[in-house]
């Protein structure tokens, strides 16, 4: 139950992040819809194309409904309401990161149960949508600059591979991931590698 | 008959628009070919990937021939001839928009006859090629900034869904779409939504 | 034997070129891995998507191992070592161009033996990875500006189509391609077409 609620929050957060990037890029309502859809479905589409899974599996009707309602609300909401998003944006975005990565890892686990594929799937589902969103907005993909971001999706993949797939365990993983992300941003954690 | 002529004009218009963006971006003749091919086939390729249709269905030999002849002519034509294009560009591009959207909608109708898929297919086929062209040229996709543009592709999808698939009806739809687009550009129509 | 050695050099060269673009773009180690993987596999993935071949055929375990070892070394190597790359970069990159194009042409030949497909496959495999790399780095794709580059991949396709597929013949083709490319860069060869 709690896992499903978290997943819905994650989908709304990713959709809204796409819409906001479109608004910042001065795109029309078409851009808002395209970037919203891209952010919420793009990662899963690329993942399925790469692992030869049918793309039609991505178009799940409940998810579609959530995305379309979110986008329609955002298009008609006054702009100043939208700006309130930013205060909560990072927190909600972290929930999206965790739930998307876990959902990607789960779908890979049911299909193959191969560690490499689970990690790849977790990473693509968690980060891919945002990367395509940034490219469509004419920006350098943020996901390629951040570090902690991507490591967290791999942790989600690892947890799934170890069999933590009960909804309560998934909820716990989301909680940990969000906490680590918020600390990482607050204290500006970085890995120090030679090429830097 | 008239529908086929319009479709050929549409293919030439889209191919030429890709080639012109390549010339403006100072790309080599390779860039001209890649952007010309991308603009004319990119939308259909992405559409087929997303709806799990085989991509090879896109490579229709008559269309290929039209695209290659257009591109070869453009590469060898003196540049000042190419500039004459701009006067007629918007008119021809509108024909392309309508015929590509209708053709996308038709191929979805034959495969599924599901309204959502027809609209999606019309929009992707009409706008997708131009979006990939703009990304390859390092620009923000124009299709995400315009509004009327995208709404017209949805109208094409709607007409197809309602069964207006006789060549004479298709020709009529193209005529209406081109007229609306020219008025929209001339009078600078915009939708006024709160987020603006 | 010599052909396999050349192919390995080519894979390392392409992977390293992706990693270097990531370092120049100030991306994190995630960006280095993503751009390294993209440069070495991206062309083959796009090619397989376009010709309806299964993408999973791309993930060949030996190639994967070479790519991952290269990227891990690059991430941990001191930056000044990396800069030595630049002296040898163009030479190694030319080997990559030739081996990737030949390998793409060979895989198309085994599947279809159709000249058009072989040329397309050679060009996509040779240039596609670099184009996706440049887009992910927020640059205009270099491959669309160069000319000799793309013509050489077509020559590779042509040689394969004519049946020069013995390892010794492949090695000879690589040798010729690299020589032509080095001369082309040194003497700044250009095609003179009207649109320029």
XYZ file of C-alpha atoms in Angstrom:
588
model
C 0.000 0.000 0.000
C 2.603 2.533 1.158
C 4.826 1.413 -1.755
C 2.075 2.159 -4.284
C 1.488 5.608 -2.766
C 5.231 6.315 -2.954
C 5.330 5.145 -6.579
C 2.433 7.476 -7.487
C 4.255 10.367 -5.778
C 7.359 9.426 -7.786
C 5.481 9.450 -11.107
C 3.908 12.842 -10.299
C 7.321 14.227 -9.285
C 9.030 13.088 -12.512
C 6.161 14.309 -14.682
C 6.159 17.685 -12.957
C 9.953 18.011 -13.288
C 9.591 17.536 -17.055
C 6.816 20.124 -17.221
C 8.861 22.639 -15.208
C 11.887 22.271 -17.464
C 9.541 22.925 -20.422
C 8.164 26.064 -18.744
C 11.701 27.296 -17.990
C 12.638 26.682 -21.646
C 9.653 28.850 -22.744
C 8.051 25.908 -24.497
C 4.332 25.846 -25.377
C 1.795 23.514 -23.762
C 2.854 20.938 -26.359
C 6.372 21.114 -24.946
C 4.990 20.675 -21.436
C 3.144 17.509 -22.469
C 6.069 16.107 -24.482
C 8.653 16.755 -21.762
C 6.325 15.499 -19.033
C 5.688 12.269 -20.934
C 9.375 11.941 -21.804
C 10.535 12.286 -18.212
C 8.054 9.734 -16.891
C 8.233 7.169 -19.722
C 11.526 7.881 -21.538
C 13.759 5.922 -19.197
C 11.570 2.822 -19.396
C 11.262 3.092 -23.195
C 15.031 3.271 -23.733
C 15.529 0.431 -21.234
C 13.051 -1.821 -23.068
C 14.576 -0.974 -26.464
C 18.037 -1.907 -25.177
C 17.042 -5.190 -23.527
C 14.748 -6.196 -26.452
C 11.612 -6.056 -24.292
C 8.391 -4.862 -25.981
C 7.959 -1.102 -25.569
C 4.182 -1.447 -25.345
C 4.646 -2.860 -21.836
C 5.561 0.668 -20.750
C 2.153 2.172 -21.550
C 0.414 1.057 -18.378
C -3.026 2.718 -18.217
C -2.939 3.754 -14.538
C 0.443 5.410 -14.965
C -0.801 7.128 -18.154
C -3.801 8.496 -16.239
C -1.625 9.884 -13.423
C 0.735 11.536 -15.922
C -2.041 13.121 -17.984
C -3.935 14.450 -14.941
C -0.708 15.927 -13.536
C 0.166 17.618 -16.836
C -3.340 18.971 -17.413
C -3.374 20.445 -13.891
C 0.059 22.005 -14.410
C -0.970 23.589 -17.720
C -4.015 25.251 -16.135
C -2.529 26.123 -12.753
C -1.400 29.740 -12.293
C 2.360 30.054 -12.657
C 2.980 31.255 -9.090
C 1.541 28.023 -7.707
C 3.948 26.154 -9.878
C 6.862 28.002 -8.316
C 5.984 26.610 -4.890
C 7.073 23.305 -6.355
C 10.703 24.271 -6.139
C 10.783 24.176 -2.326
C 9.587 20.593 -2.326
C 11.006 19.631 -5.700
C 14.222 17.973 -4.565
C 12.466 15.917 -1.897
C 9.764 14.684 -4.296
C 12.329 14.130 -7.036
C 14.314 11.866 -4.692
C 11.201 9.761 -4.116
C 10.830 9.536 -7.901
C 14.483 8.513 -8.290
C 14.083 5.667 -5.794
C 10.694 4.380 -6.988
C 11.621 4.538 -10.693
C 14.922 2.738 -10.095
C 13.225 0.065 -7.961
C 10.413 -0.396 -10.468
C 12.974 -0.784 -13.287
C 14.982 -3.262 -11.222
C 11.831 -5.257 -10.417
C 10.773 -5.548 -14.056
C 14.292 -6.745 -14.971
C 14.274 -9.216 -12.065
C 10.985 -10.803 -13.157
C 12.267 -11.127 -16.732
C 15.865 -12.344 -16.234
C 17.223 -12.183 -12.624
C 20.711 -11.300 -13.920
C 22.644 -8.797 -11.761
C 24.104 -6.802 -14.660
C 20.740 -6.365 -16.328
C 19.041 -5.423 -13.045
C 21.635 -2.706 -12.359
C 21.444 -1.391 -15.945
C 17.668 -1.403 -15.814
C 17.558 0.394 -12.446
C 19.940 3.069 -13.704
C 18.194 3.627 -17.050
C 14.719 3.752 -15.528
C 15.851 6.121 -12.782
C 17.997 8.471 -14.893
C 17.049 7.963 -18.571
C 13.859 10.015 -18.562
C 15.615 13.032 -17.095
C 18.454 12.739 -19.624
C 16.099 12.745 -22.631
C 14.173 15.629 -21.020
C 17.387 17.684 -20.736
C 18.395 16.944 -24.345
C 14.944 17.972 -25.629
C 15.287 21.178 -23.614
C 18.695 21.895 -25.159
C 20.614 21.380 -21.889
C 23.502 19.164 -20.912
C 22.003 16.167 -19.098
C 22.180 16.868 -15.357
C 22.395 13.146 -14.609
C 25.841 12.992 -16.244
C 27.184 15.689 -13.917
C 25.838 14.338 -10.630
C 27.427 11.385 -8.905
C 25.415 10.385 -5.840
C 22.272 10.332 -7.989
C 23.483 7.447 -10.128
C 25.105 5.488 -7.314
C 21.745 5.485 -5.510
C 19.988 3.887 -8.501
C 22.625 1.143 -8.428
C 21.935 0.590 -4.708
C 18.228 0.209 -5.572
C 19.181 -2.399 -8.169
C 21.374 -4.232 -5.660
C 18.619 -4.352 -3.029
C 16.176 -5.767 -5.571
C 18.706 -8.365 -6.700
C 19.111 -9.477 -3.060
C 15.393 -10.204 -2.975
C 14.070 -7.202 -1.031
C 10.916 -7.033 -3.093
C 8.195 -7.071 -0.441
C 6.284 -3.731 -0.486
C 7.415 -2.967 3.092
C 11.069 -3.597 2.143
C 10.657 -1.412 -0.954
C 9.197 1.376 1.195
C 12.172 1.088 3.529
C 14.632 1.292 0.622
C 12.869 4.420 -0.703
C 13.113 5.974 2.762
C 16.882 5.278 2.979
C 17.567 6.500 -0.573
C 15.675 9.773 0.010
C 17.518 10.337 3.298
C 20.949 9.710 1.727
C 20.102 11.987 -1.242
C 18.983 14.851 1.009
C 22.171 14.540 3.106
C 24.297 14.309 -0.035
C 22.800 17.540 -1.382
C 22.934 19.335 1.986
C 26.577 18.480 2.665
C 27.567 18.495 -0.994
C 29.103 15.016 -1.023
C 31.485 14.279 -3.859
C 33.662 11.352 -4.830
C 37.280 12.326 -5.320
C 38.697 10.604 -8.352
C 42.006 11.350 -10.078
C 40.556 12.808 -13.285
C 38.814 15.634 -11.418
C -4.230 10.996 -57.359
C -4.221 14.520 -55.917
C -3.542 12.974 -52.498
C -0.439 11.169 -53.799
C 0.846 14.380 -55.413
C 0.343 16.240 -52.127
C 2.147 13.486 -50.219
C 5.117 13.693 -52.610
C 5.210 17.484 -52.144
C 5.127 16.883 -48.381
C 8.071 14.456 -48.498
C 10.110 16.871 -50.621
C 9.258 19.755 -48.269
C 10.333 17.848 -45.145
C 13.512 16.549 -46.794
C 14.428 20.037 -47.983
C 13.774 21.544 -44.544
C 16.258 19.057 -43.054
C 18.838 19.902 -45.712
C 18.412 23.648 -45.137
C 18.894 23.321 -41.388
C 22.103 21.380 -42.145
C 23.319 24.133 -44.494
C 22.529 26.813 -41.883
C 24.453 24.779 -39.295
C 27.495 24.721 -41.636
C 27.364 20.950 -41.893
C 29.033 19.038 -44.721
C 27.142 17.158 -47.434
C 27.040 14.227 -45.002
C 25.125 16.425 -42.587
C 22.739 17.406 -45.387
C 22.004 13.764 -46.153
C 21.689 12.733 -42.496
C 19.394 15.649 -41.573
C 17.321 15.236 -44.746
C 16.822 11.531 -44.039
C 16.144 12.218 -40.362
C 13.457 14.815 -41.056
C 11.620 12.623 -43.539
C 11.957 9.254 -41.776
C 12.735 10.108 -38.117
C 9.142 10.661 -37.024
C 7.966 7.369 -38.498
C 10.935 5.467 -37.019
C 10.334 6.760 -33.495
C 6.591 6.097 -33.880
C 7.206 2.478 -34.933
C 9.706 1.914 -32.121
C 7.186 3.196 -29.572
C 4.214 1.177 -30.819
C 6.312 -2.002 -31.353
C 5.793 -1.948 -35.134
C 8.714 -3.161 -37.316
C 10.920 -0.232 -38.329
C 11.660 -1.811 -41.701
C 8.120 -0.862 -42.769
C 9.332 2.745 -42.890
C 11.862 2.161 -45.684
C 9.419 2.331 -48.560
C 11.369 2.392 -51.831
C 9.382 5.132 -53.603
C 9.740 7.461 -50.629
C 13.471 6.617 -50.444
C 13.870 7.523 -54.108
C 12.113 10.890 -53.672
C 14.237 11.724 -50.633
C 17.535 10.798 -52.308
C 16.783 12.690 -55.527
C 15.768 15.777 -53.521
C 18.933 15.670 -51.417
C 21.251 15.074 -54.372
C 19.689 18.028 -56.223
C 20.050 20.250 -53.158
C 23.719 19.329 -52.704
C 24.537 20.264 -56.301
C 22.253 23.293 -56.683
C 23.901 26.691 -56.324
C 23.235 28.165 -52.900
C 21.298 31.186 -54.175
C 18.672 28.896 -55.706
C 18.313 27.240 -52.366
C 17.497 30.577 -50.776
C 14.434 30.967 -52.981
C 13.048 28.113 -50.942
C 12.430 30.357 -47.983
C 9.619 32.306 -49.671
C 7.691 29.117 -50.307
C 9.056 27.170 -47.363
C 6.251 27.699 -44.881
C 3.547 26.842 -47.425
C 5.265 23.631 -48.517
C 6.134 22.756 -44.924
C 2.427 23.004 -44.018
C 1.599 20.511 -46.770
C 4.266 18.233 -45.285
C 2.809 18.627 -41.797
C -0.668 17.609 -42.976
C 0.368 14.720 -45.234
C 2.838 13.260 -42.715
C 0.296 13.449 -39.881
C -2.428 11.882 -42.055
C -0.102 9.158 -43.273
C 0.914 8.363 -39.672
C -2.725 8.303 -38.594
C -3.650 6.006 -41.500
C -0.918 3.486 -40.702
C -2.064 3.419 -37.043
C -5.714 3.050 -38.118
C -4.961 0.023 -40.297
C -3.006 -1.605 -37.469
C -5.193 -0.879 -34.413
C -8.062 1.628 -34.903
C -7.604 2.954 -31.356
C -8.130 6.723 -30.980
C -5.230 7.299 -28.568
C -2.764 5.465 -30.799
C -4.001 7.262 -33.933
C -3.530 10.686 -32.291
C -0.090 9.725 -30.947
C 0.927 8.347 -34.315
C -0.309 11.443 -36.193
C 1.596 13.730 -33.830
C 4.841 11.725 -33.865
C 4.867 11.299 -37.630
C 4.106 14.979 -38.195
C 6.463 16.477 -35.618
C 9.032 13.799 -34.674
C 11.276 14.167 -37.715
C 11.642 17.910 -37.199
C 12.434 17.418 -33.516
C 15.263 14.956 -34.175
C 16.530 17.287 -36.950
C 16.688 20.202 -34.509
C 18.484 18.123 -31.858
C 21.071 16.932 -34.405
C 21.579 20.567 -35.417
C 22.139 21.584 -31.779
C 18.915 23.639 -31.570
C 15.956 23.567 -29.244
C 13.188 21.661 -31.064
C 10.913 24.236 -32.724
C 7.943 21.865 -32.455
C 8.011 22.203 -28.667
C 7.661 25.987 -28.885
C 4.863 26.174 -31.442
C 1.282 25.402 -30.499
C -0.949 25.489 -33.590
C 1.472 23.132 -35.322
C 0.804 20.278 -32.915
C -2.926 20.866 -32.575
C -3.232 20.526 -36.373
C -1.583 17.076 -36.320
C -4.173 16.032 -33.716
C -6.973 17.298 -35.989
C -5.503 15.140 -38.786
C -5.602 12.152 -36.435
C -9.208 12.904 -35.469
C -10.339 13.149 -39.101
C -8.708 9.804 -39.878
C -10.287 8.202 -36.848
C -13.711 9.392 -38.054
C -13.143 7.470 -41.268
C -12.243 10.268 -43.689
C -9.734 8.128 -45.520
C -10.833 8.450 -49.125
C -8.136 10.256 -51.178
C -10.549 13.130 -51.933
C -11.335 13.549 -48.240
C -7.609 13.438 -47.402
C -6.949 16.134 -49.994
C -9.677 18.270 -48.441
C -8.197 17.838 -44.955
C -4.737 18.850 -46.253
C -6.297 21.954 -47.845
C -7.995 22.958 -44.555
C -4.890 22.306 -42.439
C -2.673 24.367 -44.759
C -5.207 27.233 -44.736
C -5.477 27.233 -40.930
C -1.680 27.107 -40.559
C -1.133 30.034 -42.938
C -3.759 32.121 -41.082
C -2.281 31.100 -37.733
C 1.177 32.293 -38.803
C -0.129 35.474 -40.487
C -2.212 36.575 -37.485
C 0.123 35.051 -34.907
C -2.530 32.983 -33.136
C -1.674 31.834 -29.642
C -3.487 29.922 -26.939
C -3.545 31.809 -23.652
C -2.884 29.451 -20.814
C -2.167 30.403 -17.194
C 1.461 29.259 -17.099
C 2.506 31.701 -19.803
C 44.850 -12.356 -35.655
C 46.059 -8.906 -36.694
C 42.429 -8.002 -37.504
C 41.323 -8.910 -33.967
C 44.141 -6.830 -32.464
C 43.126 -3.882 -34.661
C 39.483 -4.291 -33.624
C 40.436 -4.261 -29.945
C 42.488 -1.098 -30.519
C 39.454 0.402 -32.250
C 37.128 -0.385 -29.356
C 39.595 1.099 -26.846
C 39.997 4.216 -29.021
C 36.232 4.820 -29.313
C 35.628 4.171 -25.607
C 38.446 6.546 -24.651
C 37.152 9.248 -27.000
C 33.768 9.091 -25.239
C 35.434 9.303 -21.836
C 37.552 12.287 -22.909
C 34.530 14.210 -24.185
C 32.876 13.548 -20.799
C 35.954 14.866 -18.958
C 36.028 17.978 -21.176
C 32.319 18.532 -20.462
C 33.072 18.407 -16.695
C 30.878 15.348 -16.270
C 31.163 13.046 -13.249
C 32.452 9.466 -13.434
C 28.881 8.491 -14.308
C 29.138 10.700 -17.377
C 32.462 9.066 -18.279
C 30.901 5.602 -18.147
C 27.746 6.619 -20.004
C 29.608 8.446 -22.779
C 32.221 5.686 -23.055
C 29.512 3.050 -23.414
C 27.534 5.253 -25.804
C 30.471 5.835 -28.122
C 31.385 2.171 -28.322
C 27.867 0.663 -28.464
C 25.580 3.509 -29.579
C 26.206 3.160 -33.295
C 25.513 -0.563 -33.280
C 22.370 -0.119 -31.140
C 20.861 2.511 -33.469
C 21.810 0.377 -36.485
C 20.080 -2.714 -35.042
C 16.976 -0.707 -34.100
C 16.736 0.655 -37.647
C 17.221 -2.672 -39.437
C 14.958 -4.565 -36.971
C 17.831 -6.714 -35.680
C 17.737 -7.663 -31.967
C 19.666 -5.131 -29.880
C 20.846 -7.830 -27.466
C 23.244 -9.024 -30.207
C 25.291 -5.891 -29.496
C 26.153 -6.830 -25.918
C 29.034 -9.141 -26.742
C 30.804 -10.088 -23.510
C 34.405 -9.684 -24.749
C 33.664 -6.204 -26.082
C 31.900 -5.321 -22.809
C 34.980 -6.429 -20.846
C 37.336 -4.307 -22.988
C 35.073 -1.254 -22.635
C 34.693 -1.589 -18.855
C 38.423 -2.138 -18.224
C 39.263 0.887 -20.398
C 36.759 3.123 -18.594
C 37.800 1.976 -15.118
C 41.458 2.658 -15.977
C 40.593 6.109 -17.340
C 38.605 7.029 -14.220
C 41.505 6.146 -11.926
C 44.386 7.350 -14.093
C 45.841 10.769 -13.207
C 44.544 13.442 -15.573
C 47.960 14.299 -17.015
C 48.340 10.769 -18.339
C 45.023 11.152 -20.036
C 46.272 14.228 -21.856
C 48.980 12.178 -23.560
C 46.107 10.563 -25.382
C 45.630 13.611 -27.568
C 48.898 13.121 -29.453
C 47.875 9.652 -30.520
C 44.120 10.244 -30.476
C 43.562 10.909 -34.174
C 45.611 7.897 -35.253
C 43.832 5.522 -32.871
C 40.460 7.068 -33.673
C 41.059 6.330 -37.375
C 41.664 2.682 -36.545
C 38.374 2.738 -34.632
C 36.584 4.321 -37.579
C 37.787 1.616 -39.961
C 37.249 -1.381 -37.665
C 33.794 -0.242 -36.503
C 32.642 0.440 -40.072
C 33.990 -2.934 -41.269
C 32.448 -4.766 -38.337
C 29.066 -3.109 -39.034
C 29.332 -3.954 -42.725
C 30.216 -7.582 -41.929
C 27.227 -8.043 -39.622
C 24.925 -6.603 -42.310
C 26.528 -8.833 -44.964
C 25.939 -11.990 -42.955
C 22.306 -11.003 -42.367
C 21.237 -9.687 -45.805
C 24.035 -9.144 -48.370
C 22.213 -6.086 -49.779
C 24.501 -3.191 -50.823
C 22.270 -0.404 -49.463
C 21.986 -2.051 -46.059
C 25.728 -2.790 -45.898
C 26.599 0.857 -46.638
C 24.026 2.150 -44.129
C 25.247 -0.298 -41.521
C 28.912 0.611 -42.080
C 28.136 4.321 -41.779
C 25.926 4.003 -38.686
C 28.331 1.712 -36.851
C 31.304 3.912 -37.686
C 29.731 7.319 -36.993
C 26.591 6.749 -34.877
C 28.318 6.272 -31.530
C 30.235 9.522 -31.885
C 27.075 11.401 -32.867
C 25.137 10.254 -29.778
C 28.218 11.036 -27.643
C 28.287 14.609 -28.983
C 24.554 15.114 -28.405
C 24.833 13.839 -24.813
C 27.724 16.264 -24.305
C 25.620 19.170 -25.627
C 27.736 19.626 -28.789
C 26.891 19.667 -32.466
C 27.801 16.206 -33.823
C 31.290 16.423 -35.330
C 30.459 13.645 -37.801
C 27.958 15.921 -39.553
C 30.628 18.554 -40.182
C 33.395 16.284 -41.474
C 33.302 14.850 -44.971
C 36.221 12.449 -45.489
C 35.232 10.652 -42.289
C 31.875 9.490 -43.657
C 33.139 8.700 -47.162
C 35.701 6.340 -45.629
C 32.990 4.360 -43.815
C 31.216 3.954 -47.172
C 34.472 2.660 -48.711
C 34.663 0.112 -45.873
C 31.111 -0.971 -46.694
C 31.953 -1.251 -50.401
C 35.042 -3.407 -49.747
C 32.978 -5.745 -47.564
C 30.250 -5.974 -50.183
C 32.887 -6.989 -52.767
C 33.785 -9.922 -50.547
C 37.020 -8.731 -48.947
C 36.222 -10.372 -45.653
C 39.320 -12.451 -44.980
C 41.138 -11.140 -41.849
C 44.204 -10.258 -43.954
C 42.080 -8.287 -46.407
C 40.311 -6.535 -43.518
C 43.685 -5.596 -42.036
C 44.748 -4.172 -45.394
C 41.563 -2.100 -45.661
C 42.112 -0.713 -42.150
C 45.679 0.212 -43.124
C 44.487 2.076 -46.255
C 41.645 3.865 -44.439
C 43.965 5.061 -41.662
C 46.517 6.287 -44.224
C 43.890 8.197 -46.227
C 42.424 9.722 -43.071
C 45.830 10.911 -41.828
C 46.592 12.472 -45.238
C 43.125 14.037 -45.368
C 43.637 15.676 -41.985
C 47.237 16.731 -42.726
C 46.423 18.335 -46.090
C 42.924 19.435 -45.044
C 41.123 17.760 -47.946
C 37.648 19.046 -48.687
C 35.031 18.337 -51.320
C 33.909 21.478 -53.125
C 30.177 21.441 -53.601
C 27.991 24.352 -54.740
C 26.144 24.895 -51.454
C 29.352 25.718 -49.573
